[in-house]
PDB file of C-alpha atoms and ligand atoms in Angstrom:
ATOM      1  CA  MET C  56      -0.803  -0.352  -0.286  1.00 96.00           C
ATOM      2  CA  PRO C  57       1.319   3.137  -0.687  1.00 98.00           C
ATOM      3  CA  SER C  58       2.903   5.320   2.126  1.00 98.00           C
ATOM      4  CA  ILE C  59       2.754   8.959   3.131  1.00 98.00           C
ATOM      5  CA  LEU C  60       5.293   9.909   5.012  1.00 98.00           C
ATOM      6  CA  GLY C  61       5.046  13.357   7.956  1.00 98.00           C
ATOM      7  CA  VAL C  62       3.117  13.550  10.674  1.00 94.00           C
ATOM      8  CA  PRO C  63      -0.174  14.158  10.714  1.00 89.00           C
ATOM      9  CA  PRO C  64      -1.113  17.161  12.720  1.00 91.00           C
ATOM     10  CA  SER C  65       0.655  18.665   9.645  1.00 97.00           C
ATOM     11  CA  PRO C  66      -1.841  20.429   7.803  1.00 98.00           C
ATOM     12  CA  TYR C  67      -0.212  19.070   4.384  1.00 98.00           C
ATOM     13  CA  VAL C  68      -0.803  15.981   5.445  1.00 98.00           C
ATOM     14  CA  ARG C  69      -3.995  16.126   6.768  1.00 98.00           C
ATOM     15  CA  LYS C  70      -4.809  17.294   3.305  1.00 98.00           C
ATOM     16  CA  VAL C  71      -2.954  14.180   1.129  1.00 98.00           C
ATOM     17  CA  ILE C  72      -4.955  11.366   3.563  1.00 98.00           C
ATOM     18  CA  LEU C  73      -8.580  13.196   3.731  1.00 98.00           C
ATOM     19  CA  ALA C  74      -8.196  12.412  -0.673  1.00 98.00           C
ATOM     20  CA  HIS C  75      -7.398   9.169  -0.018  1.00 98.00           C
ATOM     21  CA  GLU C  76     -10.095   8.474   1.959  1.00 98.00           C
ATOM     22  CA  HIS C  77     -12.740  11.028   0.020  1.00 98.00           C
ATOM     23  CA  LYS C  78     -11.098   8.842  -2.954  1.00 97.00           C
ATOM     24  CA  ASN C  79     -11.342   5.497  -1.213  1.00 97.00           C
ATOM     25  CA  MET C  80      -7.897   4.166  -1.597  1.00 97.00           C
ATOM     26  CA  PRO C  81      -5.720   2.843   1.106  1.00 97.00           C
ATOM     27  CA  TYR C  82      -2.693   4.370   2.265  1.00 98.00           C
ATOM     28  CA  GLU C  83      -0.803   4.203   5.445  1.00 98.00           C
ATOM     29  CA  VAL C  84       1.241   7.178   7.420  1.00 98.00           C
ATOM     30  CA  LYS C  85       4.692   6.449   8.029  1.00 97.00           C
ATOM     31  CA  MET C  86       6.128   8.811  10.784  1.00 96.00           C
ATOM     32  CA  MET C  87       8.901  11.651   9.767  1.00 97.00           C
ATOM     33  CA  MET C  88      10.201  14.726  10.979  1.00 95.00           C
ATOM     34  CA  PRO C  89       9.670  17.705   9.044  1.00 96.00           C
ATOM     35  CA  GLY C  90      13.985  18.764   8.151  1.00 96.00           C
ATOM     36  CA  SER C  91      14.670  15.245   9.120  1.00 97.00           C
ATOM     37  CA  ASP C  92      18.149  13.913   7.332  1.00 96.00           C
ATOM     38  CA  ASP C  93      16.977  10.659   6.451  1.00 97.00           C
ATOM     39  CA  GLU C  94      18.531   9.843   2.814  1.00 97.00           C
ATOM     40  CA  ALA C  95      15.443   8.323   0.775  1.00 96.00           C
ATOM     41  CA  PHE C  96      13.121  11.239   2.251  1.00 98.00           C
ATOM     42  CA  ARG C  97      15.676  13.364   1.796  1.00 98.00           C
ATOM     43  CA  ALA C  98      15.936  12.000  -2.201  1.00 98.00           C
ATOM     44  CA  ALA C  99      12.353  12.863  -2.228  1.00 98.00           C
ATOM     45  CA  SER C 100      11.919  16.484  -1.074  1.00 98.00           C
ATOM     46  CA  PRO C 101      15.270  17.924  -1.397  1.00 98.00           C
ATOM     47  CA  LEU C 102      13.708  20.927   0.608  1.00 97.00           C
ATOM     48  CA  GLY C 103      13.139  18.983   3.754  1.00 98.00           C
ATOM     49  CA  LYS C 104       9.267  18.864   3.673  1.00 98.00           C
ATOM     50  CA  VAL C 105       6.691  15.978   4.760  1.00 98.00           C
ATOM     51  CA  PRO C 106       5.027  15.462   3.461  1.00 98.00           C
ATOM     52  CA  VAL C 107       6.558  12.112   1.273  1.00 98.00           C
ATOM     53  CA  TYR C 108       4.396  10.000  -1.030  1.00 98.00           C
ATOM     54  CA  VAL C 109       6.332   5.917  -1.575  1.00 98.00           C
ATOM     55  CA  THR C 110       4.088   4.561  -4.478  1.00 98.00           C
ATOM     56  CA  ASP C 111       3.822   0.772  -4.175  1.00 96.00           C
ATOM     57  CA  ASP C 112       6.414   0.192  -6.895  1.00 96.00           C
ATOM     58  CA  GLY C 113       8.922   2.185  -4.310  1.00 96.00           C
ATOM     59  CA  PHE C 114       8.665   5.933  -6.015  1.00 98.00           C
ATOM     60  CA  SER C 115       8.533   8.870  -4.482  1.00 98.00           C
ATOM     61  CA  PHE C 116       7.693  12.153  -4.829  1.00 98.00           C
ATOM     62  CA  ALA C 117       7.343  15.743  -2.225  1.00 98.00           C
ATOM     63  CA  ASP C 118       4.063  17.929  -2.097  1.00 98.00           C
ATOM     64  CA  SER C 119       0.613  17.982  -1.751  1.00 98.00           C
ATOM     65  CA  SER C 120      -0.201  19.607  -4.210  1.00 98.00           C
ATOM     66  CA  VAL C 121       1.359  16.938  -6.109  1.00 98.00           C
ATOM     67  CA  MET C 122       0.072  14.137  -4.260  1.00 98.00           C
ATOM     68  CA  ILE C 123      -3.629  14.641  -5.143  1.00 98.00           C
ATOM     69  CA  ALA C 124      -2.667  15.560  -8.793  1.00 98.00           C
ATOM     70  CA  TYR C 125      -0.900  12.103  -9.264  1.00 98.00           C
ATOM     71  CA  LEU C 126      -3.673  10.263  -7.126  1.00 97.00           C
ATOM     72  CA  GLU C 127      -5.740  11.986  -9.516  1.00 96.00           C
ATOM     73  CA  LYS C 128      -4.692  10.442 -12.654  1.00 96.00           C
ATOM     74  CA  THR C 129      -4.546   7.146 -11.134  1.00 96.00           C
ATOM     75  CA  ASN C 130      -7.507   6.936  -9.845  1.00 95.00           C
ATOM     76  CA  SER C 131     -10.320   9.766 -10.958  1.00 93.00           C
ATOM     77  CA  THR C 132     -13.319   8.233  -9.308  1.00 94.00           C
ATOM     78  CA  ASN C 133     -15.265  11.079  -6.681  1.00 97.00           C
ATOM     79  CA  SER C 134     -12.534  13.406  -8.544  1.00 98.00           C
ATOM     80  CA  LEU C 135     -11.460  16.983  -5.742  1.00 98.00           C
ATOM     81  CA  TYR C 136     -11.702  18.070  -9.137  1.00 98.00           C
ATOM     82  CA  PRO C 137     -13.733  20.661 -10.722  1.00 98.00           C
ATOM     83  CA  ASP C 138     -15.009  19.088 -14.536  1.00 97.00           C
ATOM     84  CA  ASP C 139     -15.872  22.993 -15.940  1.00 98.00           C
ATOM     85  CA  ALA C 140     -12.493  24.507 -17.044  1.00 98.00           C
ATOM     86  CA  ASN C 141     -13.290  27.659 -15.644  1.00 98.00           C
ATOM     87  CA  ASP C 142     -13.703  25.758 -11.529  1.00 98.00           C
ATOM     88  CA  TYR C 143     -11.146  24.001 -12.331  1.00 98.00           C
ATOM     89  CA  ALA C 144      -8.544  27.159 -12.191  1.00 98.00           C
ATOM     90  CA  GLN C 145     -10.711  28.367  -9.270  1.00 98.00           C
ATOM     91  CA  ALA C 146     -10.465  24.967  -6.980  1.00 98.00           C
ATOM     92  CA  LEU C 147      -6.809  25.447  -8.490  1.00 98.00           C
ATOM     93  CA  TRP C 148      -6.508  28.712  -6.710  1.00 98.00           C
ATOM     94  CA  PHE C 149      -8.505  28.128  -3.724  1.00 98.00           C
ATOM     95  CA  GLU C 150      -6.314  25.231  -3.181  1.00 98.00           C
ATOM     96  CA  GLU C 151      -3.033  27.786  -3.819  1.00 98.00           C
ATOM     97  CA  TYR C 152      -4.554  30.280  -1.711  1.00 98.00           C
ATOM     98  CA  ALA C 153      -5.041  27.928   1.247  1.00 98.00           C
ATOM     99  CA  ASP C 154      -1.588  25.551   1.241  1.00 98.00           C
ATOM    100  CA  THR C 155       0.129  29.474   1.165  1.00 98.00           C
ATOM    101  CA  LYS C 156      -1.359  32.435   3.164  1.00 98.00           C
ATOM    102  CA  LEU C 157      -4.190  30.621   4.445  1.00 98.00           C
ATOM    103  CA  THR C 158      -2.252  27.988   6.190  1.00 98.00           C
ATOM    104  CA  GLU C 159       1.013  30.530   6.782  1.00 98.00           C
ATOM    105  CA  VAL C 160      -1.273  32.289   9.048  1.00 98.00           C
ATOM    106  CA  THR C 161      -3.802  29.730  10.767  1.00 98.00           C
ATOM    107  CA  ALA C 162      -0.633  27.750  11.299  1.00 98.00           C
ATOM    108  CA  ALA C 163       0.877  30.305  13.093  1.00 98.00           C
ATOM    109  CA  LEU C 164      -1.646  30.050  15.758  1.00 98.00           C
ATOM    110  CA  TYR C 165      -1.888  26.396  15.628  1.00 98.00           C
ATOM    111  CA  PHE C 166       1.791  26.236  16.194  1.00 97.00           C
ATOM    112  CA  GLN C 167       1.664  28.837  19.503  1.00 98.00           C
ATOM    113  CA  ARG C 168      -1.023  27.200  21.395  1.00 97.00           C
ATOM    114  CA  VAL C 169      -1.103  23.933  19.716  1.00 96.00           C
ATOM    115  CA  VAL C 170       2.103  21.603  17.978  1.00 95.00           C
ATOM    116  CA  GLY C 171       5.160  24.258  19.202  1.00 95.00           C
ATOM    117  CA  PRO C 172       3.738  23.394  23.306  1.00 94.00           C
ATOM    118  CA  ALA C 173       2.560  19.969  22.660  1.00 92.00           C
ATOM    119  CA  PHE C 174       5.798  18.382  20.405  1.00 90.00           C
ATOM    120  CA  PHE C 175       8.975  21.443  20.664  1.00 90.00           C
ATOM    121  CA  ASN C 176       8.705  21.818  23.874  1.00 91.00           C
ATOM    122  CA  HIS C 177       8.240  25.134  23.148  1.00 94.00           C
ATOM    123  CA  THR C 178       6.348  28.093  25.280  1.00 95.00           C
ATOM    124  CA  THR C 179       3.096  29.368  23.864  1.00 96.00           C
ATOM    125  CA  ASP C 180       4.093  33.376  22.852  1.00 97.00           C
ATOM    126  CA  VAL C 181       1.249  35.269  24.333  1.00 97.00           C
ATOM    127  CA  GLU C 182       1.642  38.430  23.132  1.00 97.00           C
ATOM    128  CA  ARG C 183       2.661  36.510  19.242  1.00 98.00           C
ATOM    129  CA  CYS C 184      -1.019  34.948  19.623  1.00 98.00           C
ATOM    130  CA  GLN C 185      -2.553  38.507  20.506  1.00 98.00           C
ATOM    131  CA  GLU C 186      -0.795  40.086  16.920  1.00 98.00           C
ATOM    132  CA  VAL C 187      -2.103  36.185  14.775  1.00 98.00           C
ATOM    133  CA  ILE C 188      -5.973  37.303  16.199  1.00 98.00           C
ATOM    134  CA  ASN C 189      -6.407  40.701  15.422  1.00 98.00           C
ATOM    135  CA  GLU C 190      -4.351  41.282  12.561  1.00 98.00           C
ATOM    136  CA  LEU C 191      -2.979  38.207  10.619  1.00 98.00           C
ATOM    137  CA  ILE C 192      -6.289  36.122  10.060  1.00 98.00           C
ATOM    138  CA  PRO C 193      -9.034  38.454  10.111  1.00 98.00           C
ATOM    139  CA  PRO C 194      -8.370  39.987   6.342  1.00 98.00           C
ATOM    140  CA  GLN C 195      -8.462  35.653   5.590  1.00 98.00           C
ATOM    141  CA  LEU C 196     -11.433  35.228   7.118  1.00 98.00           C
ATOM    142  CA  ALA C 197     -13.076  38.971   5.362  1.00 98.00           C
ATOM    143  CA  TYR C 198     -11.874  36.416   2.034  1.00 98.00           C
ATOM    144  CA  LEU C 199     -13.243  33.427   2.420  1.00 98.00           C
ATOM    145  CA  GLU C 200     -16.369  34.847   3.717  1.00 98.00           C
ATOM    146  CA  SER C 201     -16.536  36.573   0.361  1.00 98.00           C
ATOM    147  CA  GLN C 202     -16.317  33.809  -2.005  1.00 98.00           C
ATOM    148  CA  LEU C 203     -18.297  31.699  -0.760  1.00 98.00           C
ATOM    149  CA  THR C 204     -21.736  31.674  -2.399  1.00 94.00           C
ATOM    150  CA  GLY C 205     -22.764  28.269  -1.975  1.00 96.00           C
ATOM    151  CA  ASP C 206     -21.959  25.658  -0.095  1.00 97.00           C
ATOM    152  CA  PHE C 207     -18.870  24.774  -1.296  1.00 98.00           C
ATOM    153  CA  PHE C 208     -16.267  27.176  -2.369  1.00 98.00           C
ATOM    154  CA  VAL C 209     -16.415  26.078  -6.056  1.00 98.00           C
ATOM    155  CA  GLY C 210     -19.509  24.315  -7.939  1.00 96.00           C
ATOM    156  CA  ASP C 211     -22.090  21.811  -5.484  1.00 96.00           C
ATOM    157  CA  LYS C 212     -19.565  19.244  -4.219  1.00 97.00           C
ATOM    158  CA  LEU C 213     -16.733  18.581  -2.524  1.00 98.00           C
ATOM    159  CA  SER C 214     -13.421  19.498  -5.231  1.00 98.00           C
ATOM    160  CA  ILE C 215      -9.838  20.253  -3.432  1.00 98.00           C
ATOM    161  CA  ALA C 216     -10.916  24.400  -2.997  1.00 98.00           C
ATOM    162  CA  ASP C 217     -13.287  22.365   0.024  1.00 98.00           C
ATOM    163  CA  VAL C 218     -10.592  20.162   2.042  1.00 98.00           C
ATOM    164  CA  CYS C 219      -8.134  23.054   1.285  1.00 98.00           C
ATOM    165  CA  ILE C 220      -9.761  25.130   3.245  1.00 98.00           C
ATOM    166  CA  GLY C 221     -11.045  22.851   5.412  1.00 98.00           C
ATOM    167  CA  GLY C 222      -8.520  21.208   6.176  1.00 98.00           C
ATOM    168  CA  ALA C 223      -6.979  25.204   7.135  1.00 98.00           C
ATOM    169  CA  LEU C 224     -10.371  25.191   9.603  1.00 98.00           C
ATOM    170  CA  VAL C 225      -8.846  22.873  10.853  1.00 98.00           C
ATOM    171  CA  ASN C 226      -6.091  24.318  12.791  1.00 98.00           C
ATOM    172  CA  LEU C 227      -8.657  27.681  14.012  1.00 98.00           C
ATOM    173  CA  LEU C 228     -10.348  24.177  15.456  1.00 98.00           C
ATOM    174  CA  HIS C 229      -7.222  22.522  17.358  1.00 98.00           C
ATOM    175  CA  ALA C 230      -5.642  26.058  18.414  1.00 98.00           C
ATOM    176  CA  ASP C 231      -9.806  27.243  19.593  1.00 97.00           C
ATOM    177  CA  TYR C 232     -10.304  29.731  17.999  1.00 98.00           C
ATOM    178  CA  GLU C 233     -13.751  30.481  17.169  1.00 97.00           C
ATOM    179  CA  LEU C 234     -14.849  32.294  14.221  1.00 98.00           C
ATOM    180  CA  ASP C 235     -16.742  35.211  15.113  1.00 97.00           C
ATOM    181  CA  ALA C 236     -20.304  34.784  13.729  1.00 96.00           C
ATOM    182  CA  ALA C 237     -21.505  38.102  13.290  1.00 98.00           C
ATOM    183  CA  SER C 238     -18.429  38.952  10.674  1.00 98.00           C
ATOM    184  CA  TYR C 239     -18.235  34.845   8.599  1.00 98.00           C
ATOM    185  CA  PRO C 240     -21.842  33.453   8.865  1.00 98.00           C
ATOM    186  CA  LYS C 241     -21.331  31.494   5.839  1.00 98.00           C
ATOM    187  CA  LEU C 242     -17.861  30.636   6.366  1.00 98.00           C
ATOM    188  CA  ILE C 243     -18.831  29.779  10.026  1.00 98.00           C
ATOM    189  CA  ALA C 244     -22.156  27.075   8.089  1.00 98.00           C
ATOM    190  CA  PHE C 245     -19.031  25.749   5.637  1.00 98.00           C
ATOM    191  CA  GLN C 246     -17.119  24.985   8.584  1.00 98.00           C
ATOM    192  CA  GLN C 247     -19.869  23.045  10.706  1.00 98.00           C
ATOM    193  CA  ARG C 248     -20.739  21.146   7.424  1.00 98.00           C
ATOM    194  CA  PHE C 249     -17.590  20.019   6.156  1.00 98.00           C
ATOM    195  CA  PHE C 250     -16.378  19.189   9.892  1.00 98.00           C
ATOM    196  CA  SER C 251     -19.845  17.179  10.287  1.00 98.00           C
ATOM    197  CA  ILE C 252     -18.284  15.251   6.965  1.00 98.00           C
ATOM    198  CA  PRO C 253     -17.215  11.380   8.198  1.00 98.00           C
ATOM    199  CA  MET C 254     -14.019  11.429   7.048  1.00 98.00           C
ATOM    200  CA  VAL C 255     -13.560  14.897   8.657  1.00 98.00           C
ATOM    201  CA  LYS C 256     -14.574  14.300  11.710  1.00 98.00           C
ATOM    202  CA  GLN C 257     -12.132  11.408  12.109  1.00 97.00           C
ATOM    203  CA  CYS C 258      -9.097  12.782  11.166  1.00 97.00           C
ATOM    204  CA  ILE C 259      -9.679  16.056  13.514  1.00 98.00           C
ATOM    205  CA  GLU C 260     -10.900  12.751  16.325  1.00 97.00           C
ATOM    206  CA  SER C 261      -6.802  11.288  15.567  1.00 96.00           C
ATOM    207  CA  GLU C 262      -5.441  14.446  15.538  1.00 96.00           C
ATOM    208  CA  GLN C 263      -6.897  15.419  19.406  1.00 96.00           C
ATOM    209  CA  GLN C 264      -5.554  12.299  20.294  1.00 95.00           C
ATOM    210  CA  MET C 265      -2.481  12.204  19.390  1.00 93.00           C
ATOM    211  CA  PHE C 266      -2.088  15.862  20.829  1.00 92.00           C
ATOM    212  CA  ALA C 267      -3.743  14.504  24.035  1.00 89.00           C
ATOM    213  CA  GLY C 268      -0.765  11.634  23.942  1.00 83.00           C
ATOM    214  CA  ALA C 269       1.942  14.425  23.646  1.00 81.00           C
ATOM    215  CA  LYS C 270       0.402  16.239  26.843  1.00 67.00           C
ATOM    216  CA  SER C 271       0.128  12.931  29.099  1.00 67.00           C
TER     217      SER C 271
HETATM  218  N1  GSH I 573       3.969  22.766  -0.173  1.00 67.02           N
HETATM  219  C1  GSH I 573       4.341  21.932   0.269  1.00 67.02           C
HETATM  220  C2  GSH I 573       4.538  22.529   2.153  1.00 67.02           C
HETATM  221  C3  GSH I 573       4.609  21.238   3.285  1.00 67.02           C
HETATM  222  C4  GSH I 573       5.824  22.721   4.309  1.00 67.02           C
HETATM  223  O1  GSH I 573       5.356  23.292   4.259  1.00 67.02           O
HETATM  224  N2  GSH I 573       5.447  21.098   5.092  1.00 67.02           N
HETATM  225  C5  GSH I 573       5.563  21.977   6.677  1.00 67.02           C
HETATM  226  C6  GSH I 573       5.236  21.024   7.367  1.00 67.02           C
HETATM  227  S1  GSH I 573       3.530  21.898   7.881  1.00 67.02           S
HETATM  228  C7  GSH I 573       7.133  21.254   6.538  1.00 67.02           C
HETATM  229  O2  GSH I 573       7.333  20.065   6.411  1.00 67.02           O
HETATM  230  N3  GSH I 573       8.278  22.013   7.174  1.00 67.02           N
HETATM  231  C8  GSH I 573       9.185  22.191   7.066  1.00 67.02           C
HETATM  232  C9  GSH I 573      10.327  23.610   6.939  1.00 67.02           C
HETATM  233  O3  GSH I 573       9.934  24.202   6.531  1.00 67.02           O
HETATM  234  O4  GSH I 573      11.347  22.624   6.551  1.00 67.02           O
HETATM  235  C10 GSH I 573       3.069  20.843   0.504  1.00 67.02           C
HETATM  236  O5  GSH I 573       2.051  20.963   0.290  1.00 67.02           O
HETATM  237  O6  GSH I 573       3.672  19.315   0.397  1.00 67.02           O
END
């Protein structure tokens, strides 16, 4: 079975796990720390970033977006890419946006409050948290609120846009950040729908167990 090398609380690993679950494809997660100097890991990921994907025949490569594109080539069932060309471009834009700016600001809080203390012996910097909450997160949430016109970010079914944006919102959930109901009503409704998808629920619960285990 193919392996995803990385650490599950990483939003990029989460994204690849959710894609496998959505497409009913087998996978196993093998622990690999970001920045590891494991030779085979570095050969596939010269930047030292997780995840790395290892196929059944031993082919390996890096980058979560490349992984989803690869999965779609090998198995087109339950596609995460819209058929319509404009929708496809829009979904890829949201994937790019979520993997860069949105993850940057949500992971800043997630690292301070959860990942750093649980795994890196890090003490939460309360001032930095306030800066992230007051200045960095609101403009991104406002952008997302402005982009939602229906149940999904693009078209009328779950796409890579929802997986990546919803996955970044999981960072905020873990970091105990509650979206303001008056400012982001559509985004809160999206968040509730996304978090209640069984595969997402299960992913959130298993990450919560991991954090609880790391603390004890
Ligand atoms: N574009 C990459 C980003 C992966 C990434 O930044 N992973 C983080 C962990 S969440 C990492 O490995 N960081 C280590 C580093 O930057 O040295 C992807 O989509 O897979």
